[in-house]
Amino acid sequence: MRVICLLVLMLLFNGSSSIGDSKNVSMRPDVVDIGALFSFSSMIGRVGKIAVEAAVEDVNSDPSILGGTKLKLSLHDTNYSGFLGIIESLRFMETKTLAIIGPQNSVTAHVLSHIANELQVPLLSFSATDPTLSSLQFPFFIRTSQNDLYQMAAVAEIVDYFQWRQVIAIFVDDDHGRNGIAALGDQLNEKRCKISLKVPLKPDASRDEVTDALVKVALSESRILVVHTYETTGMVVLDVARSLGMTEPGYVWIATNWLSLLLDTNSPLPSSSMENIQGLVALRLYSPDSALKRSFVSRWTNLTNGKASSGPLGLSTYGLYAYDTVWMLAHAINAFLNEGGDLSFSKPSKFTGTDVGTLNLNSMSIFNGGKTLLHRILDVKFTGITGRVEFTPDRDIIRPAFEVINIIGTGERRIGYWSNYSGLSTVPPESLYSKPPNRTSSNQKLYDVVWPGQATQKPRGWAFPNSGRRLRIGVPRRVGYQEFVSQVEGTDMFRGYCVDVFTAAINLLPYAVPYKLIPFGDGVTNPSGTELVRLLSTGVFDAAMGDIAIITNRTRMADFTQPYIESGLVVVAPVKKLNSNAWAFLRPFTPKMWCITAVSFLVIGAVVWTLEHRINDDFRGPPKRQIITILWFSFSTLFFSHRENTVSTLGRIVLLVWLFVVLIINSSYTASLTSILTVQQLSSPVKGIETLISNNDPIGYQQGSFARNYLIEELGIHESRLVPLVSTEHYVKALNDGPTNNGVAAIIDERAYVELFLSTRCEYSIVGQEFTKNGWGFAFQRDSPLAVDMSTAILRLSENGDLQRIHDKWLMKSACTSQASKFEVDRLQLGSFWGLFLISGLACLLALLIYLFLTVRQYSKHYPEELGSSERSSRSSSLHRFLSFADEKEEVIKSRSKRRRMQEASVRSMNEENSTCSSRKHGHDDGYDIDA
């Protein structure tokens, strides 16, 4: 019975399932309409039309994809016209079209996306690569190939890889070109590069218009040209460039994927066209090798037979993406139908009651299931002939990648790959996906490139423009220290150390640099170096030459060369000679050092006396004698002439350590005193920047120097204390007057100035240490390639000795021979010896602790009864007995202890004898009683 019930249930279940399945099948339409918009005569359109038709045929021949439903494809030709594209798209909207494959270009996509938003019909484009189409404004636009944002990221990484900093962008002035170049600018900014010149072209620009544009490019500085156009316009640009000599060595041409499209579709190109593109670097959409891809490539010849009237039609990467787009849509429609998607259409309420005239907008309808189908498209995951097909949260195809190719001879050579995962590499991107991403500069690699003009060496990337404009170089008109830079009176010429270094460096450059020196400043006051550098960022000057210190806030406004002279802030103050006197022998040590040293001698004497007192007769006697012994022993160790011998091991260890300390102190004292008595000493009340910070005396600084801001902002010195000084004469007067006579206590200035100032004025000197470190360099506008080349030239000047010869010519003066004299030698401080004193103190402390332990132990051993009764006796009496014990000579204590032990032994023996006699007597008495 149970078996019969189970069979009945199974039959019922199978029957209901069959009914359900037939119901689902019956709900599926036999045909769904999709549309496609291309320009059939364009390269992308010709390839795309064939690929889409082949894909529709393959999908319809595979019943497992749509479960019996067929795709009905309607193709419309936009004929390169955006207007026709709009009209044809509106015709699609009058039918029951679920989705549209297209449009082909970004310009039409922007317009049609608004229509798609209203009627909720997804647009799937494999060739509209404008990055802005991925914005939230166009939810129904789906890009099924790679976004130009990633292509521009690849271009930016190529530019950065070859260490170029400026590029010129040549582009078609439409949505495709403008937005692509805007993305390139953003990507270059992340690499600290920039677009120095944008050259827009009309989509149908004539040869004359292209020529006019490229003439401006030829007059520009950068030689790195990025071409982001369409195929026909791009080839016109390169043809004109060759006629203008812009494909010769020194130029770099980088083409986006329009060139690879041309090579893939129309290969081989005519020899004249190949000559125009020699040495170019181009990008191609990358798809990994697979069996599916190889199979489709092998079918391509059969697919194009009889369909390409203008000759053989090659398969471009856009054809691969077009094929996968149809399969993507088929998978999405299948998922949409499986979940019972709404295939109905409704009239747009916005058009009701609207006077639309003859536009017949009322015939258009909204796809009610459009949003659901859109989600199913974005959820698609499958492997196609372009690789893994899947969307990111930003609605871009995952794993964007490009091939980097170099045009050589009659063909091309792959020099590497770019992927969003690992950047530039020479191995296919799919081999890197299993490894952690590594975007470090050392991991970025490309094979060698053959550049335009058959050049194998990497081009510099820039050249001086042929516009006739000379480099504008700002030069400060100094009032003081004109040895560094000064204007020759009555001329526009300059002279000085900085000018000679600049001229020598610029003469070493491998190219001519036309320049003009422009004075900066009124000639009455020293101009601000920071203000001069700021004018570079505003475009007033192209560069700045002179005594310009390289400091942090200036590096934010300009690029600096390698420093050509080291400098830093120092303190200059009046000094006076110190003559030796009767008390010169006290000067090597500070008072604190003298006091600590004297106390240490006394402590060592006391410690050695304590350790030797009980066993050494030299350290015993009347109190007066013992005090004299301590003093004599202590200070005689200074000369290693102590006559008392140390007997104890602990005493010898302490003395050994102390004699080492004395040796160091003696040597240091002798060296310092020798220096004081034999070398001329200079003294100043100002010891360095610390002295100036701690007091309120006025401080001088050179007018226009960065020292003023540094003292106020970094050191917290009030600006009321700062006195600007213009020339060396002002320096002398201010220092001689001093802080009490409206002068200054010291001057803070850069070492380069100070050394020149002190070379002829011996009454002043640098006091303290240099408290900042910087150098002087030439400033250029940000990202100027001249900064790097000038740095190289300065290094060459340093290596061949020319830099030193220029320095000696202008800055080497020997009028003040006393400058070799030392400033007052620092007196020996306690800090230089505290380690020695610490070691000696620890040795003394350890020896005393061991000695105390041994003494207490001996005391407890010889006088145990004293310790036993110590609890009953007073603490003072116990301490007195212990000190008396410690004061006794150890031999006496040992002798007394020996006698005590003998007496105790004698007493014990007598007691034993008495005990024996008593026992015997008791025994006799007992025996007598028994006998009785």
mmCIF file of C-alpha atoms in Angstrom, residues 201-422:
data_model
loop_
_atom_site.group_PDB
_atom_site.id
_atom_site.type_symbol
_atom_site.label_atom_id
_atom_site.label_comp_id
_atom_site.label_asym_id
_atom_site.label_seq_id
_atom_site.Cartn_x
_atom_site.Cartn_y
_atom_site.Cartn_z
ATOM 1 C CA LEU A 201 40.995 69.813 -33.703
ATOM 2 C CA LYS A 202 37.615 69.740 -35.401
ATOM 3 C CA PRO A 203 36.380 66.179 -36.089
ATOM 4 C CA ASP A 204 36.556 66.913 -39.830
ATOM 5 C CA ALA A 205 39.619 69.194 -39.683
ATOM 6 C CA SER A 206 41.257 69.943 -42.998
ATOM 7 C CA ARG A 207 44.964 69.509 -43.665
ATOM 8 C CA ASP A 208 45.522 73.270 -43.455
ATOM 9 C CA GLU A 209 43.827 73.437 -40.065
ATOM 10 C CA VAL A 210 45.966 70.561 -38.818
ATOM 11 C CA THR A 211 49.081 72.293 -40.166
ATOM 12 C CA ASP A 212 48.268 75.515 -38.328
ATOM 13 C CA ALA A 213 47.788 73.585 -35.104
ATOM 14 C CA LEU A 214 51.058 71.623 -35.436
ATOM 15 C CA VAL A 215 53.058 74.770 -36.140
ATOM 16 C CA LYS A 216 52.092 75.947 -32.651
ATOM 17 C CA VAL A 217 53.167 72.571 -31.301
ATOM 18 C CA ALA A 218 56.566 72.856 -33.001
ATOM 19 C CA LEU A 219 57.127 76.202 -31.295
ATOM 20 C CA SER A 220 56.417 74.694 -27.869
ATOM 21 C CA GLU A 221 58.893 73.286 -25.409
ATOM 22 C CA SER A 222 57.608 69.751 -24.862
ATOM 23 C CA ARG A 223 58.422 67.020 -27.356
ATOM 24 C CA ILE A 224 56.042 64.410 -25.911
ATOM 25 C CA LEU A 225 52.867 64.373 -28.026
ATOM 26 C CA VAL A 226 49.773 62.342 -27.156
ATOM 27 C CA VAL A 227 47.308 61.934 -30.051
ATOM 28 C CA HIS A 228 43.714 61.094 -29.055
ATOM 29 C CA THR A 229 41.667 61.369 -32.244
ATOM 30 C CA TYR A 230 39.822 59.220 -34.763
ATOM 31 C CA GLU A 231 41.656 57.124 -37.346
ATOM 32 C CA THR A 232 41.398 59.478 -40.337
ATOM 33 C CA THR A 233 42.233 62.614 -38.357
ATOM 34 C CA GLY A 234 45.123 60.901 -36.598
ATOM 35 C CA MET A 235 46.761 59.875 -39.868
ATOM 36 C CA VAL A 236 46.421 63.432 -41.220
ATOM 37 C CA VAL A 237 48.121 64.739 -38.071
ATOM 38 C CA LEU A 238 51.052 62.339 -38.474
ATOM 39 C CA ASP A 239 51.376 63.066 -42.186
ATOM 40 C CA VAL A 240 51.558 66.817 -41.522
ATOM 41 C CA ALA A 241 53.961 66.220 -38.638
ATOM 42 C CA ARG A 242 56.337 64.351 -40.920
ATOM 43 C CA SER A 243 56.269 67.164 -43.471
ATOM 44 C CA LEU A 244 57.104 69.644 -40.677
ATOM 45 C CA GLY A 245 60.055 67.554 -39.465
ATOM 46 C CA MET A 246 58.286 66.592 -36.245
ATOM 47 C CA THR A 247 58.948 62.856 -36.591
ATOM 48 C CA GLU A 248 62.708 63.259 -36.324
ATOM 49 C CA PRO A 249 64.835 62.186 -33.325
ATOM 50 C CA GLY A 250 63.914 63.998 -30.138
ATOM 51 C CA TYR A 251 60.151 63.707 -30.628
ATOM 52 C CA VAL A 252 57.931 61.161 -28.899
ATOM 53 C CA TRP A 253 54.500 60.269 -30.299
ATOM 54 C CA ILE A 254 52.036 58.295 -28.187
ATOM 55 C CA ALA A 255 48.794 57.239 -29.895
ATOM 56 C CA THR A 256 45.715 55.940 -28.124
ATOM 57 C CA ASN A 257 43.987 52.815 -29.435
ATOM 58 C CA TRP A 258 42.782 54.479 -32.661
ATOM 59 C CA LEU A 259 46.091 53.554 -34.300
ATOM 60 C CA SER A 260 45.933 49.887 -33.303
ATOM 61 C CA LEU A 261 42.353 49.839 -34.636
ATOM 62 C CA LEU A 262 43.635 51.091 -37.976
ATOM 63 C CA LEU A 263 46.474 48.541 -38.041
ATOM 64 C CA ASP A 264 44.208 45.629 -37.111
ATOM 65 C CA THR A 265 41.467 46.504 -39.591
ATOM 66 C CA ASN A 266 43.339 47.754 -42.669
ATOM 67 C CA SER A 267 46.665 45.984 -42.394
ATOM 68 C CA PRO A 268 48.914 46.228 -44.277
ATOM 69 C CA LEU A 269 48.900 49.992 -44.540
ATOM 70 C CA PRO A 270 50.398 51.770 -47.556
ATOM 71 C CA SER A 271 54.134 52.376 -47.286
ATOM 72 C CA SER A 272 53.613 56.145 -47.094
ATOM 73 C CA SER A 273 51.352 55.712 -44.077
ATOM 74 C CA MET A 274 53.834 53.349 -42.410
ATOM 75 C CA GLU A 275 56.579 55.944 -42.874
ATOM 76 C CA ASN A 276 54.462 58.457 -40.968
ATOM 77 C CA ILE A 277 54.035 56.232 -37.922
ATOM 78 C CA GLN A 278 57.599 54.920 -37.538
ATOM 79 C CA GLY A 279 58.736 54.933 -33.915
ATOM 80 C CA LEU A 280 55.281 55.608 -32.475
ATOM 81 C CA VAL A 281 54.138 54.043 -29.220
ATOM 82 C CA ALA A 282 50.482 53.007 -29.264
ATOM 83 C CA LEU A 283 47.934 51.197 -27.105
ATOM 84 C CA ARG A 284 45.646 48.323 -28.008
ATOM 85 C CA LEU A 285 42.780 46.860 -25.983
ATOM 86 C CA TYR A 286 44.083 43.608 -24.515
ATOM 87 C CA SER A 287 42.235 40.303 -24.384
ATOM 88 C CA PRO A 288 43.929 37.150 -23.105
ATOM 89 C CA ASP A 289 44.590 34.236 -25.404
ATOM 90 C CA SER A 290 42.041 31.416 -25.172
ATOM 91 C CA ALA A 291 40.532 28.595 -27.225
ATOM 92 C CA LEU A 292 37.335 30.620 -27.726
ATOM 93 C CA LYS A 293 39.291 33.555 -29.081
ATOM 94 C CA ARG A 294 41.411 31.437 -31.408
ATOM 95 C CA SER A 295 38.304 29.731 -32.735
ATOM 96 C CA PHE A 296 36.586 33.031 -33.516
ATOM 97 C CA VAL A 297 39.717 34.464 -35.133
ATOM 98 C CA SER A 298 39.936 31.427 -37.386
ATOM 99 C CA ARG A 299 36.259 31.932 -38.400
ATOM 100 C CA TRP A 300 36.765 35.601 -39.234
ATOM 101 C CA THR A 301 37.914 35.053 -42.806
ATOM 102 C CA ASN A 302 34.810 33.049 -43.589
ATOM 103 C CA LEU A 303 32.603 35.622 -41.879
ATOM 104 C CA THR A 304 34.026 38.464 -43.977
ATOM 105 C CA ASN A 305 34.022 36.737 -47.330
ATOM 106 C CA GLY A 306 31.877 38.742 -49.691
ATOM 107 C CA LYS A 307 31.054 41.344 -47.016
ATOM 108 C CA ALA A 308 34.098 43.613 -47.378
ATOM 109 C CA SER A 309 33.817 45.295 -50.751
ATOM 110 C CA SER A 310 36.870 47.480 -50.175
ATOM 111 C CA GLY A 311 39.288 44.642 -49.588
ATOM 112 C CA PRO A 312 40.236 42.319 -46.727
ATOM 113 C CA LEU A 313 38.789 43.338 -43.384
ATOM 114 C CA GLY A 314 40.893 42.592 -40.335
ATOM 115 C CA LEU A 315 39.506 41.720 -36.919
ATOM 116 C CA SER A 316 40.029 44.489 -34.393
ATOM 117 C CA THR A 317 39.582 44.203 -30.645
ATOM 118 C CA TYR A 318 36.321 46.144 -31.006
ATOM 119 C CA GLY A 319 34.992 43.188 -33.022
ATOM 120 C CA LEU A 320 35.778 40.863 -30.113
ATOM 121 C CA TYR A 321 33.946 43.121 -27.673
ATOM 122 C CA ALA A 322 31.012 43.469 -30.090
ATOM 123 C CA TYR A 323 30.679 39.658 -30.218
ATOM 124 C CA ASP A 324 30.761 39.368 -26.420
ATOM 125 C CA THR A 325 28.227 42.179 -26.083
ATOM 126 C CA VAL A 326 25.569 40.080 -27.816
ATOM 127 C CA TRP A 327 26.319 37.108 -25.575
ATOM 128 C CA MET A 328 26.235 39.367 -22.539
ATOM 129 C CA LEU A 329 22.795 40.599 -23.549
ATOM 130 C CA ALA A 330 21.606 37.051 -24.253
ATOM 131 C CA HIS A 331 22.641 35.839 -20.795
ATOM 132 C CA ALA A 332 20.922 38.839 -19.214
ATOM 133 C CA ILE A 333 17.691 38.308 -21.197
ATOM 134 C CA ASN A 334 17.706 34.644 -20.196
ATOM 135 C CA ALA A 335 17.996 35.569 -16.508
ATOM 136 C CA PHE A 336 15.340 38.212 -17.014
ATOM 137 C CA LEU A 337 12.900 35.704 -18.570
ATOM 138 C CA ASN A 338 13.689 33.036 -15.964
ATOM 139 C CA GLU A 339 12.481 35.277 -13.192
ATOM 140 C CA GLY A 340 9.337 36.205 -15.089
ATOM 141 C CA GLY A 341 10.466 39.608 -16.325
ATOM 142 C CA ASP A 342 7.868 42.073 -17.503
ATOM 143 C CA LEU A 343 7.951 42.294 -21.307
ATOM 144 C CA SER A 344 5.186 44.870 -21.528
ATOM 145 C CA PHE A 345 5.459 48.451 -22.767
ATOM 146 C CA SER A 346 3.480 51.521 -21.697
ATOM 147 C CA LYS A 347 2.937 54.996 -23.031
ATOM 148 C CA PRO A 348 5.061 57.746 -21.414
ATOM 149 C CA SER A 349 2.853 59.914 -19.230
ATOM 150 C CA LYS A 350 5.085 62.938 -19.831
ATOM 151 C CA PHE A 351 3.976 63.067 -23.474
ATOM 152 C CA THR A 352 0.250 62.968 -22.668
ATOM 153 C CA GLY A 353 -1.380 66.299 -23.425
ATOM 154 C CA THR A 354 1.836 67.644 -24.913
ATOM 155 C CA ASP A 355 1.753 69.342 -28.285
ATOM 156 C CA VAL A 356 4.356 67.292 -30.116
ATOM 157 C CA GLY A 357 3.221 68.253 -33.592
ATOM 158 C CA THR A 358 4.328 65.830 -36.249
ATOM 159 C CA LEU A 359 7.128 64.254 -34.206
ATOM 160 C CA ASN A 360 4.830 61.319 -33.425
ATOM 161 C CA LEU A 361 6.318 60.914 -29.936
ATOM 162 C CA ASN A 362 3.084 59.347 -28.769
ATOM 163 C CA SER A 363 4.030 56.220 -30.686
ATOM 164 C CA MET A 364 7.013 55.644 -28.389
ATOM 165 C CA SER A 365 6.641 53.461 -25.315
ATOM 166 C CA ILE A 366 8.428 52.755 -22.045
ATOM 167 C CA PHE A 367 9.869 49.291 -21.473
ATOM 168 C CA ASN A 368 8.329 48.347 -18.114
ATOM 169 C CA GLY A 369 10.968 45.712 -17.428
ATOM 170 C CA GLY A 370 13.869 47.968 -18.402
ATOM 171 C CA LYS A 371 15.225 48.442 -14.894
ATOM 172 C CA THR A 372 15.113 44.743 -14.163
ATOM 173 C CA LEU A 373 16.897 43.909 -17.424
ATOM 174 C CA LEU A 374 19.478 46.587 -16.626
ATOM 175 C CA HIS A 375 20.259 44.884 -13.302
ATOM 176 C CA ARG A 376 20.480 41.479 -14.973
ATOM 177 C CA ILE A 377 22.987 42.883 -17.488
ATOM 178 C CA LEU A 378 25.159 44.299 -14.696
ATOM 179 C CA ASP A 379 24.964 40.943 -12.857
ATOM 180 C CA VAL A 380 26.212 38.955 -15.870
ATOM 181 C CA LYS A 381 29.257 36.779 -15.277
ATOM 182 C CA PHE A 382 30.667 34.543 -17.995
ATOM 183 C CA THR A 383 33.835 33.894 -19.964
ATOM 184 C CA GLY A 384 33.807 35.202 -23.522
ATOM 185 C CA ILE A 385 36.341 35.586 -26.285
ATOM 186 C CA THR A 386 37.672 38.759 -24.573
ATOM 187 C CA GLY A 387 38.205 36.918 -21.299
ATOM 188 C CA ARG A 388 36.248 37.198 -18.092
ATOM 189 C CA VAL A 389 33.124 39.344 -18.575
ATOM 190 C CA GLU A 390 31.964 40.937 -15.340
ATOM 191 C CA PHE A 391 31.172 44.436 -14.137
ATOM 192 C CA THR A 392 32.700 46.390 -11.258
ATOM 193 C CA PRO A 393 30.544 48.435 -8.868
ATOM 194 C CA ASP A 394 31.421 51.438 -11.092
ATOM 195 C CA ARG A 395 29.857 49.621 -14.087
ATOM 196 C CA ASP A 396 33.216 49.073 -15.810
ATOM 197 C CA ILE A 397 34.451 45.774 -17.202
ATOM 198 C CA ILE A 398 36.789 44.104 -14.699
ATOM 199 C CA ARG A 399 40.542 43.789 -15.164
ATOM 200 C CA PRO A 400 41.169 46.578 -17.689
ATOM 201 C CA ALA A 401 44.374 46.006 -19.640
ATOM 202 C CA PHE A 402 46.155 47.280 -22.751
ATOM 203 C CA GLU A 403 49.002 46.160 -24.946
ATOM 204 C CA VAL A 404 51.821 48.661 -25.492
ATOM 205 C CA ILE A 405 53.140 48.424 -29.066
ATOM 206 C CA ASN A 406 55.965 50.103 -30.953
ATOM 207 C CA ILE A 407 55.701 50.656 -34.732
ATOM 208 C CA ILE A 408 58.893 49.496 -36.455
ATOM 209 C CA GLY A 409 59.513 48.904 -40.168
ATOM 210 C CA THR A 410 56.527 47.304 -41.829
ATOM 211 C CA GLY A 411 54.907 46.097 -38.653
ATOM 212 C CA GLU A 412 54.714 46.434 -34.920
ATOM 213 C CA ARG A 413 56.427 45.032 -31.850
ATOM 214 C CA ARG A 414 54.848 44.496 -28.460
ATOM 215 C CA ILE A 415 57.006 46.154 -25.805
ATOM 216 C CA GLY A 416 54.816 45.342 -22.830
ATOM 217 C CA TYR A 417 51.444 45.455 -21.180
ATOM 218 C CA TRP A 418 49.563 47.753 -18.858
ATOM 219 C CA SER A 419 46.906 46.600 -16.417
ATOM 220 C CA ASN A 420 45.063 48.353 -13.670
ATOM 221 C CA TYR A 421 46.232 45.570 -11.361
ATOM 222 C CA SER A 422 50.008 45.773 -11.694
#
